Amino acid sequence: MDKVVGVVGGGRMGGGIAQGLLGTGAQVHVVEAGDEAAQAAHDRIVAGLEESARRGKLEGSVADSAARLTMVDTPGELPAGCELVVEAVPEIPALKVEVLRAVEGVLGPDAVLATNTSSLSVTELAAALDRPARFVGMHFFNPVPASKLVEVVVAAETADDVVETARAWVDRLGKTGIVVRDSPGFASSRLGVLLGLEAIRMLEEGVADAEAIDTAMELGYRHPMGPLRSTDLVGLDVRLAVADYLTSTLGDRFTPPQLLRDKVAAGDLGRKTGRGFHDYG
């Protein structure tokens, strides 16, 4: 019998997570409110499956995978038998708490509830839940289908078997999981944001242009993508929000450069708008 899982949020991250879960053979229920948003999320996931098939990375047919995808309008419509539900809504603490509480209310006592967050405190989110022991962080990376890493973030009350369940799902997804203790920025965001902010400062100071800075890290240090291209991929608005949060929790070394604030204010948010530190027209 197929495993039953859920994803709340059908945007770029949630859609990618849903696509990966479909690839494991699971029945996947995606929560996305509104007919237009739900259709867009459905189409995005199916397009991702088609791309995986073109690359020879999808077991079975696109039609078989798509047949296991169900769109629902609210968390209350998720099946009570979901083994795992991953929340993937925007990085707004109040919104995440609202969604997580709604999902927890329909899940069985043994289900695992996970949040996809790149920086928010998993322990603080868990404090709003009735069953914090069944809650864990699963930090996926963008783009989800191509990224190989998932951070499994352990909150103060996360049960050991929940950590093992999360790691098992990461294995099924064909990715590598690392377990980190809940702390601001975890392991990856702390390091990635710090490098990205310094690259922006260098650009701001005229040390080199964006292409040169990225090439230095790609060729000199064998990074698959330079820090400015990475910021464009993540979204300048997302990086700014994470940097502001890390500044408030870890100190001034994460203070965002004015150039980053200016670009976000101007709407130059990276690939999703066609322009960030590079142009994508």
JSON list of C-alpha atoms in Angstrom, two decimals, residues 120-268:
[
{"chain": "A", "resi": 120, "resn": "LEU", "atom": "CA", "xyz": [13.36, 30.08, 11.98]},
{"chain": "A", "resi": 121, "resn": "SER", "atom": "CA", "xyz": [13.60, 28.42, 15.38]},
{"chain": "A", "resi": 122, "resn": "VAL", "atom": "CA", "xyz": [12.06, 24.96, 15.21]},
{"chain": "A", "resi": 123, "resn": "THR", "atom": "CA", "xyz": [11.90, 24.90, 19.01]},
{"chain": "A", "resi": 124, "resn": "GLU", "atom": "CA", "xyz": [9.86, 28.12, 19.10]},
{"chain": "A", "resi": 125, "resn": "LEU", "atom": "CA", "xyz": [7.47, 26.78, 16.47]},
{"chain": "A", "resi": 126, "resn": "ALA", "atom": "CA", "xyz": [7.16, 23.52, 18.44]},
{"chain": "A", "resi": 127, "resn": "ALA", "atom": "CA", "xyz": [6.13, 25.47, 21.55]},
{"chain": "A", "resi": 128, "resn": "ALA", "atom": "CA", "xyz": [2.83, 26.33, 19.84]},
{"chain": "A", "resi": 129, "resn": "LEU", "atom": "CA", "xyz": [1.98, 22.65, 19.25]},
{"chain": "A", "resi": 130, "resn": "ASP", "atom": "CA", "xyz": [0.23, 20.09, 21.42]},
{"chain": "A", "resi": 131, "resn": "ARG", "atom": "CA", "xyz": [2.63, 17.31, 20.37]},
{"chain": "A", "resi": 132, "resn": "PRO", "atom": "CA", "xyz": [6.08, 18.94, 20.06]},
{"chain": "A", "resi": 133, "resn": "ALA", "atom": "CA", "xyz": [7.78, 15.54, 20.27]},
{"chain": "A", "resi": 134, "resn": "ARG", "atom": "CA", "xyz": [6.29, 14.66, 16.85]},
{"chain": "A", "resi": 135, "resn": "PHE", "atom": "CA", "xyz": [7.70, 17.83, 15.23]},
{"chain": "A", "resi": 136, "resn": "VAL", "atom": "CA", "xyz": [10.99, 18.28, 13.35]},
{"chain": "A", "resi": 137, "resn": "GLY", "atom": "CA", "xyz": [12.65, 20.65, 10.90]},
{"chain": "A", "resi": 138, "resn": "MET", "atom": "CA", "xyz": [13.36, 19.47, 7.35]},
{"chain": "A", "resi": 139, "resn": "HIS", "atom": "CA", "xyz": [15.29, 22.19, 5.56]},
{"chain": "A", "resi": 140, "resn": "PHE", "atom": "CA", "xyz": [15.13, 21.52, 1.81]},
{"chain": "A", "resi": 141, "resn": "PHE", "atom": "CA", "xyz": [17.19, 23.49, -0.68]},
{"chain": "A", "resi": 142, "resn": "ASN", "atom": "CA", "xyz": [16.17, 25.30, -3.84]},
{"chain": "A", "resi": 143, "resn": "PRO", "atom": "CA", "xyz": [15.66, 23.87, -6.43]},
{"chain": "A", "resi": 144, "resn": "VAL", "atom": "CA", "xyz": [14.44, 20.86, -4.46]},
{"chain": "A", "resi": 145, "resn": "PRO", "atom": "CA", "xyz": [14.60, 18.22, -7.24]},
{"chain": "A", "resi": 146, "resn": "ALA", "atom": "CA", "xyz": [18.25, 18.95, -8.04]},
{"chain": "A", "resi": 147, "resn": "SER", "atom": "CA", "xyz": [19.52, 19.64, -4.52]},
{"chain": "A", "resi": 148, "resn": "LYS", "atom": "CA", "xyz": [21.10, 16.72, -2.69]},
{"chain": "A", "resi": 149, "resn": "LEU", "atom": "CA", "xyz": [21.02, 18.00, 0.90]},
{"chain": "A", "resi": 150, "resn": "VAL", "atom": "CA", "xyz": [18.29, 18.13, 3.55]},
{"chain": "A", "resi": 151, "resn": "GLU", "atom": "CA", "xyz": [19.02, 19.43, 7.04]},
{"chain": "A", "resi": 152, "resn": "VAL", "atom": "CA", "xyz": [17.07, 17.53, 9.68]},
{"chain": "A", "resi": 153, "resn": "VAL", "atom": "CA", "xyz": [16.72, 20.07, 12.47]},
{"chain": "A", "resi": 154, "resn": "VAL", "atom": "CA", "xyz": [16.17, 18.66, 15.95]},
{"chain": "A", "resi": 155, "resn": "ALA", "atom": "CA", "xyz": [14.19, 20.83, 18.35]},
{"chain": "A", "resi": 156, "resn": "ALA", "atom": "CA", "xyz": [14.43, 20.58, 22.13]},
{"chain": "A", "resi": 157, "resn": "GLU", "atom": "CA", "xyz": [11.55, 18.08, 22.45]},
{"chain": "A", "resi": 158, "resn": "THR", "atom": "CA", "xyz": [11.82, 16.19, 19.14]},
{"chain": "A", "resi": 159, "resn": "ALA", "atom": "CA", "xyz": [11.60, 12.45, 19.76]},
{"chain": "A", "resi": 160, "resn": "ASP", "atom": "CA", "xyz": [14.42, 10.21, 18.55]},
{"chain": "A", "resi": 161, "resn": "ASP", "atom": "CA", "xyz": [12.11, 8.10, 16.39]},
{"chain": "A", "resi": 162, "resn": "VAL", "atom": "CA", "xyz": [10.86, 11.26, 14.65]},
{"chain": "A", "resi": 163, "resn": "VAL", "atom": "CA", "xyz": [14.43, 12.13, 13.70]},
{"chain": "A", "resi": 164, "resn": "GLU", "atom": "CA", "xyz": [14.91, 8.62, 12.32]},
{"chain": "A", "resi": 165, "resn": "THR", "atom": "CA", "xyz": [11.65, 8.83, 10.36]},
{"chain": "A", "resi": 166, "resn": "ALA", "atom": "CA", "xyz": [12.71, 12.15, 8.83]},
{"chain": "A", "resi": 167, "resn": "ARG", "atom": "CA", "xyz": [16.09, 10.71, 7.89]},
{"chain": "A", "resi": 168, "resn": "ALA", "atom": "CA", "xyz": [14.42, 7.67, 6.33]},
{"chain": "A", "resi": 169, "resn": "TRP", "atom": "CA", "xyz": [12.29, 9.94, 4.15]},
{"chain": "A", "resi": 170, "resn": "VAL", "atom": "CA", "xyz": [15.39, 11.87, 3.09]},
{"chain": "A", "resi": 171, "resn": "ASP", "atom": "CA", "xyz": [16.94, 8.56, 2.05]},
{"chain": "A", "resi": 172, "resn": "ARG", "atom": "CA", "xyz": [13.82, 7.63, 0.06]},
{"chain": "A", "resi": 173, "resn": "LEU", "atom": "CA", "xyz": [14.07, 10.96, -1.72]},
{"chain": "A", "resi": 174, "resn": "GLY", "atom": "CA", "xyz": [17.60, 10.04, -2.83]},
{"chain": "A", "resi": 175, "resn": "LYS", "atom": "CA", "xyz": [19.11, 12.89, -0.85]},
{"chain": "A", "resi": 176, "resn": "THR", "atom": "CA", "xyz": [21.68, 13.15, 1.92]},
{"chain": "A", "resi": 177, "resn": "GLY", "atom": "CA", "xyz": [20.44, 14.16, 5.35]},
{"chain": "A", "resi": 178, "resn": "ILE", "atom": "CA", "xyz": [22.51, 15.84, 8.04]},
{"chain": "A", "resi": 179, "resn": "VAL", "atom": "CA", "xyz": [21.21, 16.17, 11.58]},
{"chain": "A", "resi": 180, "resn": "VAL", "atom": "CA", "xyz": [21.73, 19.53, 13.27]},
{"chain": "A", "resi": 181, "resn": "ARG", "atom": "CA", "xyz": [20.65, 20.96, 16.59]},
{"chain": "A", "resi": 182, "resn": "ASP", "atom": "CA", "xyz": [18.14, 23.76, 16.40]},
{"chain": "A", "resi": 183, "resn": "SER", "atom": "CA", "xyz": [20.04, 27.04, 16.45]},
{"chain": "A", "resi": 184, "resn": "PRO", "atom": "CA", "xyz": [19.71, 30.27, 14.44]},
{"chain": "A", "resi": 185, "resn": "GLY", "atom": "CA", "xyz": [20.50, 29.57, 10.80]},
{"chain": "A", "resi": 186, "resn": "PHE", "atom": "CA", "xyz": [21.26, 25.89, 11.54]},
{"chain": "A", "resi": 187, "resn": "ALA", "atom": "CA", "xyz": [24.49, 24.91, 9.73]},
{"chain": "A", "resi": 188, "resn": "SER", "atom": "CA", "xyz": [23.89, 25.74, 6.08]},
{"chain": "A", "resi": 189, "resn": "SER", "atom": "CA", "xyz": [22.06, 29.07, 6.28]},
{"chain": "A", "resi": 190, "resn": "ARG", "atom": "CA", "xyz": [24.56, 30.49, 8.75]},
{"chain": "A", "resi": 191, "resn": "LEU", "atom": "CA", "xyz": [27.50, 29.73, 6.49]},
{"chain": "A", "resi": 192, "resn": "GLY", "atom": "CA", "xyz": [25.74, 30.41, 3.18]},
{"chain": "A", "resi": 193, "resn": "VAL", "atom": "CA", "xyz": [24.26, 33.74, 4.25]},
{"chain": "A", "resi": 194, "resn": "LEU", "atom": "CA", "xyz": [27.55, 34.95, 5.72]},
{"chain": "A", "resi": 195, "resn": "LEU", "atom": "CA", "xyz": [29.37, 34.21, 2.45]},
{"chain": "A", "resi": 196, "resn": "GLY", "atom": "CA", "xyz": [26.59, 35.79, 0.41]},
{"chain": "A", "resi": 197, "resn": "LEU", "atom": "CA", "xyz": [26.55, 38.98, 2.49]},
{"chain": "A", "resi": 198, "resn": "GLU", "atom": "CA", "xyz": [30.32, 39.38, 2.17]},
{"chain": "A", "resi": 199, "resn": "ALA", "atom": "CA", "xyz": [30.05, 38.96, -1.60]},
{"chain": "A", "resi": 200, "resn": "ILE", "atom": "CA", "xyz": [27.41, 41.70, -1.69]},
{"chain": "A", "resi": 201, "resn": "ARG", "atom": "CA", "xyz": [29.66, 43.98, 0.39]},
{"chain": "A", "resi": 202, "resn": "MET", "atom": "CA", "xyz": [32.51, 43.37, -2.05]},
{"chain": "A", "resi": 203, "resn": "LEU", "atom": "CA", "xyz": [30.23, 44.32, -4.94]},
{"chain": "A", "resi": 204, "resn": "GLU", "atom": "CA", "xyz": [29.03, 47.38, -3.02]},
{"chain": "A", "resi": 205, "resn": "GLU", "atom": "CA", "xyz": [32.63, 48.46, -2.38]},
{"chain": "A", "resi": 206, "resn": "GLY", "atom": "CA", "xyz": [33.66, 47.99, -5.99]},
{"chain": "A", "resi": 207, "resn": "VAL", "atom": "CA", "xyz": [36.17, 45.23, -5.27]},
{"chain": "A", "resi": 208, "resn": "ALA", "atom": "CA", "xyz": [35.01, 43.36, -8.39]},
{"chain": "A", "resi": 209, "resn": "ASP", "atom": "CA", "xyz": [31.88, 42.96, -10.49]},
{"chain": "A", "resi": 210, "resn": "ALA", "atom": "CA", "xyz": [29.30, 40.25, -9.85]},
{"chain": "A", "resi": 211, "resn": "GLU", "atom": "CA", "xyz": [30.58, 37.94, -12.56]},
{"chain": "A", "resi": 212, "resn": "ALA", "atom": "CA", "xyz": [34.14, 38.09, -11.22]},
{"chain": "A", "resi": 213, "resn": "ILE", "atom": "CA", "xyz": [33.08, 37.46, -7.62]},
{"chain": "A", "resi": 214, "resn": "ASP", "atom": "CA", "xyz": [31.02, 34.43, -8.58]},
{"chain": "A", "resi": 215, "resn": "THR", "atom": "CA", "xyz": [33.69, 33.05, -10.91]},
{"chain": "A", "resi": 216, "resn": "ALA", "atom": "CA", "xyz": [36.26, 33.35, -8.13]},
{"chain": "A", "resi": 217, "resn": "MET", "atom": "CA", "xyz": [34.27, 31.00, -5.92]},
{"chain": "A", "resi": 218, "resn": "GLU", "atom": "CA", "xyz": [33.16, 28.68, -8.71]},
{"chain": "A", "resi": 219, "resn": "LEU", "atom": "CA", "xyz": [36.64, 28.10, -10.16]},
{"chain": "A", "resi": 220, "resn": "GLY", "atom": "CA", "xyz": [38.87, 28.95, -7.21]},
{"chain": "A", "resi": 221, "resn": "TYR", "atom": "CA", "xyz": [36.92, 27.03, -4.57]},
{"chain": "A", "resi": 222, "resn": "ARG", "atom": "CA", "xyz": [34.90, 24.66, -6.76]},
{"chain": "A", "resi": 223, "resn": "HIS", "atom": "CA", "xyz": [31.54, 25.99, -5.59]},
{"chain": "A", "resi": 224, "resn": "PRO", "atom": "CA", "xyz": [28.89, 24.86, -8.09]},
{"chain": "A", "resi": 225, "resn": "MET", "atom": "CA", "xyz": [27.37, 28.34, -7.96]},
{"chain": "A", "resi": 226, "resn": "GLY", "atom": "CA", "xyz": [28.86, 31.65, -6.85]},
{"chain": "A", "resi": 227, "resn": "PRO", "atom": "CA", "xyz": [27.39, 33.45, -3.81]},
{"chain": "A", "resi": 228, "resn": "LEU", "atom": "CA", "xyz": [25.67, 36.16, -5.85]},
{"chain": "A", "resi": 229, "resn": "ARG", "atom": "CA", "xyz": [24.10, 33.69, -8.28]},
{"chain": "A", "resi": 230, "resn": "SER", "atom": "CA", "xyz": [23.04, 31.65, -5.27]},
{"chain": "A", "resi": 231, "resn": "THR", "atom": "CA", "xyz": [21.41, 34.74, -3.75]},
{"chain": "A", "resi": 232, "resn": "ASP", "atom": "CA", "xyz": [19.57, 35.34, -7.02]},
{"chain": "A", "resi": 233, "resn": "LEU", "atom": "CA", "xyz": [18.32, 31.75, -6.98]},
{"chain": "A", "resi": 234, "resn": "VAL", "atom": "CA", "xyz": [17.16, 31.87, -3.36]},
{"chain": "A", "resi": 235, "resn": "GLY", "atom": "CA", "xyz": [15.61, 35.32, -3.80]},
{"chain": "A", "resi": 236, "resn": "LEU", "atom": "CA", "xyz": [17.07, 38.58, -2.52]},
{"chain": "A", "resi": 237, "resn": "ASP", "atom": "CA", "xyz": [13.98, 39.15, -0.38]},
{"chain": "A", "resi": 238, "resn": "VAL", "atom": "CA", "xyz": [14.38, 35.74, 1.24]},
{"chain": "A", "resi": 239, "resn": "ARG", "atom": "CA", "xyz": [18.08, 36.31, 1.89]},
{"chain": "A", "resi": 240, "resn": "LEU", "atom": "CA", "xyz": [17.35, 39.73, 3.40]},
{"chain": "A", "resi": 241, "resn": "ALA", "atom": "CA", "xyz": [14.71, 38.29, 5.73]},
{"chain": "A", "resi": 242, "resn": "VAL", "atom": "CA", "xyz": [17.08, 35.54, 6.88]},
{"chain": "A", "resi": 243, "resn": "ALA", "atom": "CA", "xyz": [19.93, 38.03, 7.38]},
{"chain": "A", "resi": 244, "resn": "ASP", "atom": "CA", "xyz": [17.69, 40.30, 9.46]},
{"chain": "A", "resi": 245, "resn": "TYR", "atom": "CA", "xyz": [16.67, 37.33, 11.61]},
{"chain": "A", "resi": 246, "resn": "LEU", "atom": "CA", "xyz": [20.27, 36.20, 12.10]},
{"chain": "A", "resi": 247, "resn": "THR", "atom": "CA", "xyz": [21.29, 39.74, 12.98]},
{"chain": "A", "resi": 248, "resn": "SER", "atom": "CA", "xyz": [18.66, 39.80, 15.71]},
{"chain": "A", "resi": 249, "resn": "THR", "atom": "CA", "xyz": [19.74, 36.42, 17.10]},
{"chain": "A", "resi": 250, "resn": "LEU", "atom": "CA", "xyz": [23.47, 36.15, 16.41]},
{"chain": "A", "resi": 251, "resn": "GLY", "atom": "CA", "xyz": [24.71, 39.72, 16.12]},
{"chain": "A", "resi": 252, "resn": "ASP", "atom": "CA", "xyz": [25.99, 42.41, 13.79]},
{"chain": "A", "resi": 253, "resn": "ARG", "atom": "CA", "xyz": [28.15, 40.16, 11.64]},
{"chain": "A", "resi": 254, "resn": "PHE", "atom": "CA", "xyz": [24.95, 39.29, 9.76]},
{"chain": "A", "resi": 255, "resn": "THR", "atom": "CA", "xyz": [23.89, 42.92, 9.17]},
{"chain": "A", "resi": 256, "resn": "PRO", "atom": "CA", "xyz": [22.62, 43.14, 5.56]},
{"chain": "A", "resi": 257, "resn": "PRO", "atom": "CA", "xyz": [24.51, 45.53, 3.23]},
{"chain": "A", "resi": 258, "resn": "GLN", "atom": "CA", "xyz": [22.56, 48.56, 2.04]},
{"chain": "A", "resi": 259, "resn": "LEU", "atom": "CA", "xyz": [22.90, 47.31, -1.54]},
{"chain": "A", "resi": 260, "resn": "LEU", "atom": "CA", "xyz": [20.80, 44.27, -0.67]},
{"chain": "A", "resi": 261, "resn": "ARG", "atom": "CA", "xyz": [18.09, 46.43, 0.90]},
{"chain": "A", "resi": 262, "resn": "ASP", "atom": "CA", "xyz": [18.11, 48.76, -2.11]},
{"chain": "A", "resi": 263, "resn": "LYS", "atom": "CA", "xyz": [17.68, 45.93, -4.60]},
{"chain": "A", "resi": 264, "resn": "VAL", "atom": "CA", "xyz": [14.83, 44.40, -2.64]},
{"chain": "A", "resi": 265, "resn": "ALA", "atom": "CA", "xyz": [13.13, 47.81, -2.41]},
{"chain": "A", "resi": 266, "resn": "ALA", "atom": "CA", "xyz": [13.51, 48.19, -6.19]},
{"chain": "A", "resi": 267, "resn": "GLY", "atom": "CA", "xyz": [11.92, 44.78, -6.80]},
{"chain": "A", "resi": 268, "resn": "ASP", "atom": "CA", "xyz": [15.13, 43.20, -8.13]}
]
